[in-house]
Coordinates of C-alpha atoms in Angstrom, one line a residue:
Chain C
M1 CA -29.6 -21.1 19.0
D2 CA -32.4 -20.6 16.5
Y3 CA -31.8 -18.0 13.8
A4 CA -34.9 -16.0 14.7
R5 CA -33.9 -15.8 18.3
F6 CA -30.3 -15.0 17.4
V7 CA -31.4 -12.1 15.3
A8 CA -34.0 -10.9 17.7
T9 CA -31.7 -10.9 20.7
R10 CA -28.6 -9.4 19.0
R11 CA -29.9 -7.0 16.4
A12 CA -30.3 -4.1 18.8
D13 CA -26.5 -4.4 19.6
W14 CA -25.6 -4.4 15.9
D15 CA -27.7 -1.3 15.4
E16 CA -25.9 0.5 18.2
V17 CA -22.5 -0.4 16.8
R18 CA -23.6 0.7 13.3
A19 CA -24.7 4.0 14.8
L20 CA -21.4 4.4 16.6
L21 CA -19.4 3.7 13.5
G22 CA -21.6 6.0 11.5
A23 CA -21.2 8.8 14.1
H24 CA -17.5 8.5 14.0
G25 CA -17.7 8.6 10.2
R26 CA -14.5 9.7 8.8
R27 CA -12.8 10.3 12.1
R28 CA -10.2 7.7 12.8
A29 CA -10.1 5.7 16.1
H30 CA -7.2 7.8 17.4
E31 CA -9.4 10.9 17.6
L32 CA -11.6 9.2 20.2
G33 CA -11.1 9.4 23.9
Y34 CA -9.8 6.3 25.7
A35 CA -13.1 5.4 27.3
E36 CA -14.9 5.9 24.0
L37 CA -12.4 3.8 22.1
E38 CA -12.3 1.0 24.7
G39 CA -16.1 0.8 24.6
L40 CA -16.2 0.7 20.9
M41 CA -13.6 -2.0 20.7
A42 CA -15.5 -4.2 23.2
R43 CA -18.6 -3.8 21.1
H44 CA -16.7 -4.6 18.0
R45 CA -15.4 -7.8 19.6
A46 CA -18.9 -8.8 20.4
L47 CA -19.8 -8.1 16.8
V48 CA -16.9 -10.2 15.6
A49 CA -18.2 -13.1 17.8
D50 CA -21.7 -12.7 16.4
F51 CA -20.2 -12.7 12.9
A52 CA -18.3 -15.9 13.5
W53 CA -21.4 -17.5 14.9
A54 CA -23.6 -16.4 12.0
R55 CA -21.0 -17.6 9.5
T56 CA -20.8 -21.0 11.0
H57 CA -24.5 -21.6 11.7
F58 CA -26.3 -19.4 9.3
P59 CA -24.0 -19.0 6.2
G60 CA -25.5 -16.9 3.5
S61 CA -28.2 -15.5 5.8
E62 CA -29.1 -11.8 5.9
A63 CA -27.4 -11.5 9.3
E64 CA -24.1 -12.9 8.1
V65 CA -24.0 -10.4 5.2
E66 CA -24.9 -7.5 7.5
L67 CA -22.3 -8.5 10.1
R68 CA -19.6 -8.9 7.6
A69 CA -20.0 -5.3 6.4
L70 CA -20.0 -4.1 10.0
V71 CA -17.0 -6.1 11.1
F72 CA -15.1 -4.7 8.1
A73 CA -16.1 -1.2 8.8
G74 CA -14.9 -1.6 12.4
H75 CA -11.7 -3.3 11.4
R76 CA -10.8 -0.3 9.1
L77 CA -11.7 2.2 11.8
F78 CA -9.0 0.6 14.1
T79 CA -6.2 1.0 11.5
P80 CA -3.3 2.6 13.4
P81 CA -3.1 6.3 12.5
E82 CA -0.5 8.0 10.4
E83 CA 1.2 11.2 11.4
P84 CA -0.1 14.3 9.7
L85 CA 1.1 14.6 6.1
G86 CA 2.9 18.0 6.7
A87 CA 5.0 16.6 9.6
R88 CA 5.9 13.5 7.6
L89 CA 7.0 15.5 4.6
V90 CA 9.2 17.7 6.8
S91 CA 10.9 14.8 8.5
F92 CA 11.2 13.0 5.1
F93 CA 13.1 15.9 3.5
R94 CA 15.2 16.5 6.6
V95 CA 16.2 13.0 7.5
G96 CA 14.5 10.4 5.4
Y97 CA 15.6 11.4 2.0
P98 CA 19.4 11.8 2.8
A99 CA 19.4 8.5 4.6
R100 CA 17.7 6.8 1.7
F101 CA 20.1 8.4 -0.8
R102 CA 23.1 7.3 1.2
A103 CA 21.8 3.7 1.3
S104 CA 21.4 3.7 -2.5
L105 CA 24.9 4.7 -3.5
G106 CA 25.7 1.3 -4.9
L107 CA 22.8 1.3 -7.3
L108 CA 23.5 4.9 -8.1
Q109 CA 26.9 3.9 -9.4
V110 CA 25.3 1.3 -11.6
A111 CA 22.8 3.9 -12.9
L112 CA 25.6 6.4 -13.5
A113 CA 27.5 3.7 -15.4
L114 CA 24.5 3.0 -17.5
F115 CA 24.0 6.7 -18.2
L116 CA 27.6 7.3 -19.1
G117 CA 27.7 4.1 -21.2
G118 CA 24.7 5.3 -23.1
M119 CA 26.3 8.7 -23.6
L120 CA 29.4 7.1 -25.0
V121 CA 27.4 4.9 -27.3
G122 CA 25.5 7.9 -28.6
L123 CA 28.6 9.9 -29.0
V124 CA 30.5 7.2 -30.9
V125 CA 27.7 6.0 -33.0
T126 CA 26.6 9.5 -34.1
T127 CA 30.2 10.5 -34.8
L128 CA 30.6 7.5 -37.0
S129 CA 27.3 7.8 -38.7
E130 CA 25.6 11.1 -38.5
D131 CA 22.2 9.7 -39.7
S132 CA 22.0 7.6 -36.5
A133 CA 21.3 10.8 -34.5
A134 CA 17.7 10.6 -35.8
L135 CA 17.3 7.6 -33.6
F136 CA 18.1 9.5 -30.5
I137 CA 17.0 13.1 -31.1
G138 CA 14.5 12.7 -33.9
T139 CA 14.7 13.8 -37.5
D140 CA 13.4 17.3 -36.7
G141 CA 16.0 17.9 -34.1
V142 CA 18.8 16.7 -36.5
E143 CA 17.5 18.9 -39.3
L144 CA 17.5 22.0 -37.1
L145 CA 21.0 21.4 -36.0
R146 CA 22.2 20.7 -39.5
S147 CA 20.9 24.0 -40.7
G148 CA 23.4 25.6 -38.2
Q149 CA 20.7 26.5 -35.7
I150 CA 20.2 25.3 -32.1
W151 CA 16.9 25.2 -30.4
T152 CA 18.2 27.4 -27.7
D153 CA 18.7 30.3 -30.1
Q154 CA 15.2 31.7 -30.2
L155 CA 14.2 30.4 -26.8
E156 CA 14.7 33.8 -25.2
E157 CA 12.4 35.5 -27.6
T158 CA 9.8 32.9 -28.5
T159 CA 8.8 31.3 -25.2
P160 CA 8.1 33.2 -21.9
G161 CA 10.2 31.9 -19.0
S162 CA 7.3 31.0 -16.9
L163 CA 5.8 28.6 -19.5
L164 CA 9.2 27.2 -20.4
A165 CA 10.1 26.5 -16.8
V166 CA 6.8 24.7 -16.1
R167 CA 7.0 22.7 -19.3
I168 CA 10.5 21.7 -18.6
F169 CA 10.1 20.6 -15.0
L170 CA 6.9 18.8 -15.6
N171 CA 8.5 16.9 -18.5
N172 CA 11.6 16.1 -16.4
I173 CA 9.5 14.8 -13.4
G174 CA 7.5 12.7 -15.9
V175 CA 10.8 11.3 -17.3
A176 CA 12.1 10.5 -13.8
L177 CA 8.8 8.8 -12.8
V178 CA 8.7 6.7 -15.9
A179 CA 12.4 5.7 -15.6
W180 CA 11.7 4.7 -12.0
A181 CA 8.4 2.8 -12.8
G182 CA 10.2 0.9 -15.5
G183 CA 12.0 -0.9 -12.8
A184 CA 8.9 -3.0 -12.2
L185 CA 9.6 -4.7 -15.5
F186 CA 12.4 -6.6 -13.8
G187 CA 14.6 -3.5 -14.3
L188 CA 14.4 -3.5 -18.1
G189 CA 12.4 -0.3 -18.4
T190 CA 14.8 1.5 -16.2
V191 CA 17.9 0.3 -17.9
Y192 CA 16.4 1.3 -21.2
A193 CA 15.3 4.8 -20.0
V194 CA 18.6 5.7 -18.4
T195 CA 20.7 4.4 -21.2
F196 CA 18.6 6.1 -23.8
N197 CA 18.7 9.4 -22.0
G198 CA 22.5 9.1 -22.0
A199 CA 22.6 8.2 -25.6
M200 CA 20.4 11.3 -26.4
V201 CA 22.9 13.6 -24.7
G202 CA 25.9 11.9 -26.4
S203 CA 24.3 12.0 -29.8
M204 CA 23.4 15.7 -29.3
V205 CA 27.0 16.6 -28.4
A206 CA 28.3 14.7 -31.4
I207 CA 26.1 16.6 -33.8
C208 CA 26.8 19.9 -32.2
V209 CA 30.6 19.2 -32.5
R210 CA 30.1 18.4 -36.2
Y211 CA 28.3 21.6 -37.0
G212 CA 30.2 23.9 -34.8
L213 CA 27.4 24.4 -32.3
L214 CA 29.2 23.1 -29.3
D215 CA 29.9 26.5 -27.8
R216 CA 26.3 27.5 -28.0
L217 CA 25.2 24.2 -26.5
L218 CA 27.6 24.8 -23.7
A219 CA 26.3 28.3 -23.2
F220 CA 22.8 26.9 -22.6
I221 CA 23.3 23.7 -20.6
P222 CA 25.7 24.1 -17.7
A223 CA 23.5 26.1 -15.3
H224 CA 20.8 23.4 -15.0
G225 CA 22.2 20.4 -16.9
M226 CA 24.6 18.8 -14.5
L227 CA 22.2 18.3 -11.6
E228 CA 19.3 17.6 -13.9
L229 CA 21.1 14.7 -15.6
F230 CA 22.4 13.5 -12.2
L231 CA 18.8 13.4 -10.9
I232 CA 17.7 11.4 -13.9
T233 CA 20.3 8.8 -12.9
V234 CA 19.0 9.0 -9.3
A235 CA 15.6 8.2 -10.6
G236 CA 17.3 5.3 -12.5
A237 CA 18.8 4.1 -9.3
A238 CA 15.3 4.2 -7.8
G239 CA 14.1 2.0 -10.7
L240 CA 16.9 -0.4 -10.0
E241 CA 16.0 -0.5 -6.3
L242 CA 12.4 -1.2 -7.4
A243 CA 13.6 -4.1 -9.5
S244 CA 16.0 -5.4 -6.8
G245 CA 13.1 -6.9 -4.9
L246 CA 12.0 -8.9 -7.9
L247 CA 15.6 -9.8 -9.0
R248 CA 17.3 -10.5 -5.7
P249 CA 14.6 -11.2 -3.1
G250 CA 17.1 -12.7 -0.6
E251 CA 15.4 -14.6 2.2
A252 CA 12.0 -13.0 1.8
S253 CA 9.5 -14.2 -0.7
R254 CA 9.7 -12.4 -4.1
G255 CA 6.3 -10.7 -3.4
A256 CA 7.3 -9.5 0.1
A257 CA 10.7 -8.3 -1.2
F258 CA 9.1 -6.4 -4.0
T259 CA 6.7 -4.6 -1.7
A260 CA 9.6 -3.6 0.6
S261 CA 11.9 -2.5 -2.3
A262 CA 9.0 -0.6 -3.9
A263 CA 8.5 1.4 -0.7
R264 CA 12.2 2.3 -0.5
S265 CA 12.4 3.2 -4.2
V266 CA 9.4 5.6 -4.2
E267 CA 11.2 7.6 -1.5
L268 CA 14.3 7.8 -3.6
V269 CA 12.5 9.1 -6.7
G270 CA 10.0 11.2 -4.8
G271 CA 12.7 13.3 -3.1
T272 CA 13.9 14.5 -6.5
V273 CA 10.7 16.3 -7.4
P274 CA 11.3 19.6 -5.7
W275 CA 14.8 19.8 -7.2
F276 CA 13.4 19.3 -10.7
V277 CA 11.1 22.2 -10.0
L278 CA 14.0 24.4 -9.0
L279 CA 16.1 23.3 -12.0
G280 CA 13.1 24.0 -14.3
L281 CA 13.0 27.5 -13.1
V282 CA 16.8 27.9 -13.7
E283 CA 16.4 26.4 -17.2
G284 CA 13.4 28.5 -18.1
F285 CA 14.5 31.8 -16.8
L286 CA 18.4 31.8 -16.6
S287 CA 19.8 29.3 -19.1
P288 CA 18.3 31.0 -22.2
L289 CA 19.9 34.4 -21.3
M290 CA 22.9 34.5 -23.5
G291 CA 24.1 37.6 -21.8
I292 CA 25.3 35.6 -18.9
P293 CA 28.8 34.3 -19.6
T294 CA 29.3 30.5 -19.7
P295 CA 31.7 30.4 -16.8
V296 CA 29.1 32.1 -14.5
K297 CA 26.5 29.5 -15.6
T298 CA 29.0 26.7 -15.0
A299 CA 29.7 28.0 -11.6
L300 CA 26.0 28.1 -10.8
G301 CA 25.5 24.6 -12.1
L302 CA 28.3 23.2 -10.0
T303 CA 26.9 25.0 -7.0
L304 CA 23.5 23.5 -7.5
L305 CA 25.0 20.0 -7.9
G306 CA 27.2 20.6 -4.8
V307 CA 24.3 21.8 -2.7
F308 CA 22.3 18.7 -3.6
L309 CA 25.2 16.4 -2.9
V310 CA 26.0 18.0 0.5
Y311 CA 22.3 17.9 1.4
A312 CA 22.1 14.2 0.4
L313 CA 25.4 13.0 1.7
A314 CA 25.9 15.0 4.9
P315 CA 25.6 13.0 8.1
A316 CA 22.1 12.8 9.5
P317 CA 21.3 15.5 12.0
R318 CA 21.2 14.3 15.6
T319 CA 17.7 13.9 16.8
S320 CA 16.9 15.6 20.0
A321 CA 15.7 12.4 21.6
Chain L
M1 CA -20.2 -21.1 1.3
N2 CA -18.9 -20.3 -2.1
A3 CA -15.5 -20.8 -3.7
S4 CA -15.0 -17.4 -5.2
P5 CA -11.6 -15.9 -4.3
A6 CA -11.6 -13.8 -1.2
G7 CA -9.3 -11.5 0.8
R8 CA -8.9 -13.0 4.3
F9 CA -8.0 -10.8 7.2
G10 CA -7.5 -11.6 10.8
V11 CA -9.8 -9.4 12.9
A12 CA -10.4 -9.7 16.7
L13 CA -10.8 -13.0 18.6
D14 CA -8.9 -15.1 16.0
V15 CA -11.8 -14.6 13.6
T16 CA -10.9 -14.4 9.9
L17 CA -12.9 -11.9 7.9
D18 CA -13.4 -13.0 4.3
L19 CA -14.3 -10.4 1.8
P20 CA -14.9 -11.2 -1.9
L21 CA -12.2 -9.8 -4.2
A22 CA -13.2 -7.3 -6.8
S23 CA -13.6 -9.0 -10.1
L24 CA -11.6 -7.9 -13.1
G25 CA -14.7 -6.7 -14.8
S26 CA -15.9 -4.5 -12.0
R27 CA -12.4 -3.0 -11.6
A28 CA -12.3 -2.3 -15.3
L29 CA -15.7 -0.6 -15.2
A30 CA -14.7 1.5 -12.2
Q31 CA -11.6 2.5 -14.0
L32 CA -13.6 3.5 -17.0
L33 CA -16.0 5.6 -14.9
D34 CA -13.0 7.3 -13.2
M35 CA -11.3 8.0 -16.6
V36 CA -14.5 9.6 -18.0
L37 CA -14.8 11.8 -14.9
L38 CA -11.1 12.7 -15.1
Q39 CA -11.4 13.7 -18.7
T40 CA -14.5 15.7 -18.0
V41 CA -12.6 17.6 -15.3
Q42 CA -9.6 18.1 -17.6
I43 CA -11.7 19.5 -20.4
A44 CA -13.4 21.8 -17.9
I45 CA -10.0 23.1 -16.6
L46 CA -8.9 23.7 -20.2
L47 CA -12.0 25.7 -21.0
L48 CA -11.8 27.6 -17.7
G49 CA -8.1 28.2 -18.3
A50 CA -8.7 29.6 -21.8
L51 CA -11.4 31.9 -20.4
L52 CA -9.2 33.0 -17.6
A53 CA -6.3 33.6 -19.9
G54 CA -8.5 35.8 -22.2
L55 CA -9.5 37.9 -19.2
A56 CA -5.9 38.0 -17.9
G57 CA -4.7 39.2 -21.3
L58 CA -6.9 42.3 -20.9
A59 CA -5.2 43.1 -17.6
A60 CA -1.5 42.6 -18.5
E61 CA 0.2 41.4 -21.6
D62 CA 2.2 38.5 -20.1
A63 CA -0.5 37.4 -17.6
P64 CA -1.9 34.7 -19.9
T65 CA 1.3 32.8 -19.9
W66 CA 1.1 32.4 -16.1
V67 CA -2.4 31.1 -16.5
F68 CA -1.2 28.6 -19.0
A69 CA 1.6 27.6 -16.7
G70 CA -0.9 27.0 -13.9
V71 CA -3.1 24.9 -16.2
L72 CA -0.1 22.8 -17.2
I73 CA 0.8 22.1 -13.6
L74 CA -2.9 21.3 -12.8
M75 CA -3.1 18.9 -15.8
F76 CA 0.1 17.1 -14.8
C77 CA -1.1 16.7 -11.2
L78 CA -4.4 15.3 -12.4
Q79 CA -2.6 13.0 -14.8
W80 CA -0.4 11.4 -12.1
G81 CA -2.5 12.1 -9.0
W82 CA -6.2 11.8 -9.8
F83 CA -6.7 8.3 -8.5
A84 CA -4.3 8.6 -5.5
A85 CA -6.0 11.8 -4.4
W86 CA -9.4 10.2 -4.3
E87 CA -8.1 7.0 -2.6
L88 CA -6.4 9.1 0.1
A89 CA -9.5 11.3 0.7
W90 CA -12.0 8.5 0.6
E91 CA -10.0 5.7 2.3
G92 CA -9.4 3.6 -0.7
Q93 CA -12.2 4.6 -2.9
T94 CA -12.5 6.6 -6.1
P95 CA -15.8 7.7 -7.5
G96 CA -15.8 4.7 -9.8
K97 CA -14.9 2.3 -7.1
R98 CA -17.6 3.8 -4.8
A99 CA -20.2 3.4 -7.5
L100 CA -19.3 -0.3 -7.9
G101 CA -18.8 -1.0 -4.2
L102 CA -15.0 -1.6 -4.4
R103 CA -12.4 -0.5 -1.9
V104 CA -8.6 -0.6 -1.8
V105 CA -7.3 -2.0 1.5
A106 CA -3.9 -3.1 2.7
D107 CA -3.1 -6.8 2.6
D108 CA -4.3 -7.1 6.2
G109 CA -7.6 -5.5 5.5
S110 CA -6.7 -2.2 7.2
T111 CA -6.9 1.2 5.5
A112 CA -4.1 1.5 3.0
G113 CA -1.4 4.0 4.0
T114 CA -0.3 7.1 2.1
V115 CA 2.9 5.5 0.7
A116 CA 0.9 2.4 -0.5
I117 CA -1.7 4.5 -2.2
L118 CA 0.9 6.6 -3.9
L119 CA 2.9 3.5 -5.0
R120 CA -0.1 1.6 -6.5
N121 CA -1.1 4.7 -8.5
L122 CA 2.3 5.9 -9.6
L123 CA 2.9 2.4 -11.0
R124 CA -0.2 2.6 -13.2
T125 CA 2.3 3.4 -16.0
V126 CA 3.7 -0.1 -15.7
D127 CA 0.2 -1.7 -15.6
F128 CA -0.6 0.3 -18.7
F129 CA 2.5 -1.1 -20.5
P130 CA 2.7 -1.6 -23.4
A131 CA -0.8 -0.2 -24.1
G132 CA -4.4 -0.4 -22.9
Y133 CA -3.6 -1.9 -19.4
L134 CA -2.3 -5.1 -21.1
L135 CA 0.3 -6.0 -18.5
G136 CA -1.9 -5.1 -15.6
L137 CA -4.8 -7.2 -16.9
L138 CA -2.5 -10.1 -17.5
V139 CA -1.0 -10.0 -14.0
M140 CA -4.4 -9.6 -12.5
F141 CA -5.7 -12.5 -14.5
F142 CA -3.0 -14.8 -13.2
H143 CA -2.6 -13.5 -9.7
P144 CA -4.6 -15.5 -7.1
Q145 CA -5.8 -12.3 -5.4
S146 CA -6.3 -10.4 -8.7
K147 CA -3.5 -7.9 -8.0
R148 CA -2.1 -5.7 -10.7
V149 CA 1.6 -4.7 -10.6
G150 CA 0.8 -1.6 -8.5
D151 CA -1.0 -3.7 -5.9
L152 CA 1.9 -6.1 -5.7
A153 CA 4.3 -3.2 -5.1
A154 CA 2.1 -1.4 -2.6
G155 CA 0.9 -4.5 -0.7
T156 CA -2.8 -3.7 -1.4
L157 CA -5.9 -5.5 -2.5
V158 CA -9.2 -4.4 -4.0
V159 CA -12.1 -6.0 -2.3
S160 CA -15.8 -5.9 -3.0
E161 CA -17.7 -4.4 -0.1
T162 CA -20.7 -6.4 0.8
R163 CA -23.6 -4.1 1.4
A164 CA -26.0 -4.7 4.2
P165 CA -29.6 -5.3 2.9
V166 CA -31.6 -2.1 2.8
R167 CA -34.8 -3.6 4.4
R168 CA -34.6 -6.1 7.2
R169 CA -37.1 -8.9 7.7
R170 CA -38.6 -10.6 10.7
W171 CA -37.6 -14.2 10.5
P172 CA -39.8 -17.1 11.8
A173 CA -38.4 -19.4 14.5
G174 CA -37.4 -23.0 13.6
L175 CA -35.6 -22.3 10.2
R176 CA -32.4 -24.2 9.7
A177 CA -29.2 -23.0 7.8
P178 CA -29.9 -24.4 4.3
E179 CA -33.4 -22.9 4.2
L180 CA -32.2 -19.7 5.7
Q181 CA -29.6 -19.3 3.0
L182 CA -32.2 -20.1 0.3
L183 CA -34.6 -17.5 1.7
G184 CA -31.8 -15.0 2.1
V185 CA -30.8 -15.4 -1.6
W186 CA -34.5 -15.3 -2.6
F187 CA -35.2 -12.0 -1.0
E188 CA -31.9 -10.6 -2.2
R189 CA -32.6 -11.4 -5.8
L190 CA -36.3 -10.9 -5.8
P191 CA -36.2 -7.3 -7.1
A192 CA -34.1 -8.5 -10.1
L193 CA -36.3 -11.5 -11.0
S194 CA -38.7 -11.1 -13.8
P195 CA -42.3 -11.7 -12.7
D196 CA -42.8 -14.9 -14.8
R197 CA -39.7 -16.5 -13.1
R198 CA -40.7 -15.6 -9.6
H199 CA -43.7 -17.9 -9.4
P200 CA -41.9 -21.2 -10.3
L201 CA -39.0 -20.5 -8.0
A202 CA -41.2 -19.5 -5.2
S203 CA -43.3 -22.7 -5.5
K204 CA -40.1 -24.7 -5.4
L205 CA -39.1 -23.0 -2.2
V206 CA -42.5 -23.4 -0.6
E207 CA -42.4 -27.1 -1.6
R208 CA -39.1 -27.5 0.2
L209 CA -40.4 -25.7 3.3
R210 CA -43.4 -28.0 3.3
G211 CA -40.9 -30.8 3.8
T212 CA -38.7 -29.1 6.4
N213 CA -40.9 -26.7 8.3
P214 CA -44.6 -27.6 7.7
E215 CA -45.7 -25.8 10.8
L216 CA -44.6 -22.4 9.3
L217 CA -46.9 -22.7 6.3
G218 CA -50.3 -22.7 8.0
G219 CA -52.4 -19.7 7.3
L220 CA -50.2 -18.3 4.6
P221 CA -51.6 -17.0 1.3
E222 CA -52.1 -19.4 -1.6
D223 CA -49.8 -17.6 -4.0
P224 CA -46.2 -18.8 -3.3
V225 CA -44.5 -15.4 -3.8
E226 CA -47.0 -13.8 -1.4
A227 CA -46.6 -16.7 1.0
L228 CA -42.8 -16.2 1.3
A229 CA -43.3 -12.5 1.8
A230 CA -45.8 -13.2 4.5
L231 CA -43.5 -15.7 6.1
C232 CA -40.7 -13.2 6.5
P233 CA -42.4 -9.8 6.6
E234 CA -40.3 -6.7 6.2
E235 CA -39.7 -4.7 9.3
P236 CA -40.9 -1.1 9.2

């Protein structure tokens, strides 16, 4: 067929489909009625046929360019719909997250081992050579502790709880996300982040022991610290999961395995976010209160950790189906 | 037609849709535009927050700290979620990508899902590693489909949307594919050609048509640029 005739006979159809696609605009195909959708799909198929014809016989022509854009717009319109975000979040936190957590226990053990190993290294190294603490907690932090003070001392007076809580949970979420994302560097970033966080804790404990500040550290940490550090290792496990597709692709191609492991891992780290917010509030409002006796804080901390573990490890609720 | 790398997606009827991949340069430029916009918004929020905190301070003594806390949360969400929020709202486009005609799609050309969009944007930290998007640029440079690490993880591509011509033309009968393509490119690039280059190119085209389709050239203006315009007049 001659190009002029092709364009002259078919162009009216293209205009109609363009108008239909434009009219649907940001509505997805699933919001259309059946008849409407069926009609649109038939028209789109005709458009695809015209596009194939134009590409073969008139490559580079105006019609080919125009049809390519229209075919693409139609193709995207027919993308299968996702459930509404709210419903997906509810089912994720009810069922999806615990299931993901239970499936990741092996990697969680590895992450815990890395964290505890780092802690041990920090503890031992700092006990042997006090100056090494600067590596882990910075010279300012060490100086403060050496002068017999601990940063938690003035916290209650200097920083309002609201600001403290927000700063803490944003910082922790950031640390968790970075520890997870580091998994994409074949796991190296994650291993570094988790081990280093462990070493920071170990080093801090060693310095506090040395300068007789341990009781004050223990008066601050236990309400929020246990679950918080545990969740950092969960983020580390997510980072190892992310890396697993790259390191152990199994029978899939490395690319496909990475895409699959990435989707699993983002669930594992994403589910920790609300818990970090909760812990930030505890750390900002309750932990600085030195009036609360340490055993009470410890009990609260254990309860928080227990609630998380029961939530994440309990058997999946039966679906009504 | 050309050998530039393309995303290939099966559409209906066993037809493969080929869309040009976004070039590294256009993606970097889109990124730059988005960053400028993001920082403008961040500065505006900081200024507004300061103003609001000042006003709140008049009402209650500890009110400003709540304003600051809110500003911190907002800044954090912008930092991690700016790109993802746009790409979710605009089906794979950010303001920068829209300006440059780029779009994020899933590997099969469909609209990228929520998890994929979140993944590719949360992993920007890795693409940024160790500084200035070095790793992301390197991976994109060597990947056959110009994917950065985030795209690899999410299973997404960035394609360049071809835009339909603004004005259509009425084409004469009897033209064959090579001449159609030449004329198509001619009209596409005409606005960008400097006047002194139009004339020699147009006379070459007319010369070629004289060989292939002499019947079309009768009664056309003498000037080759005008002759081509008269051959394929714009439709109203």
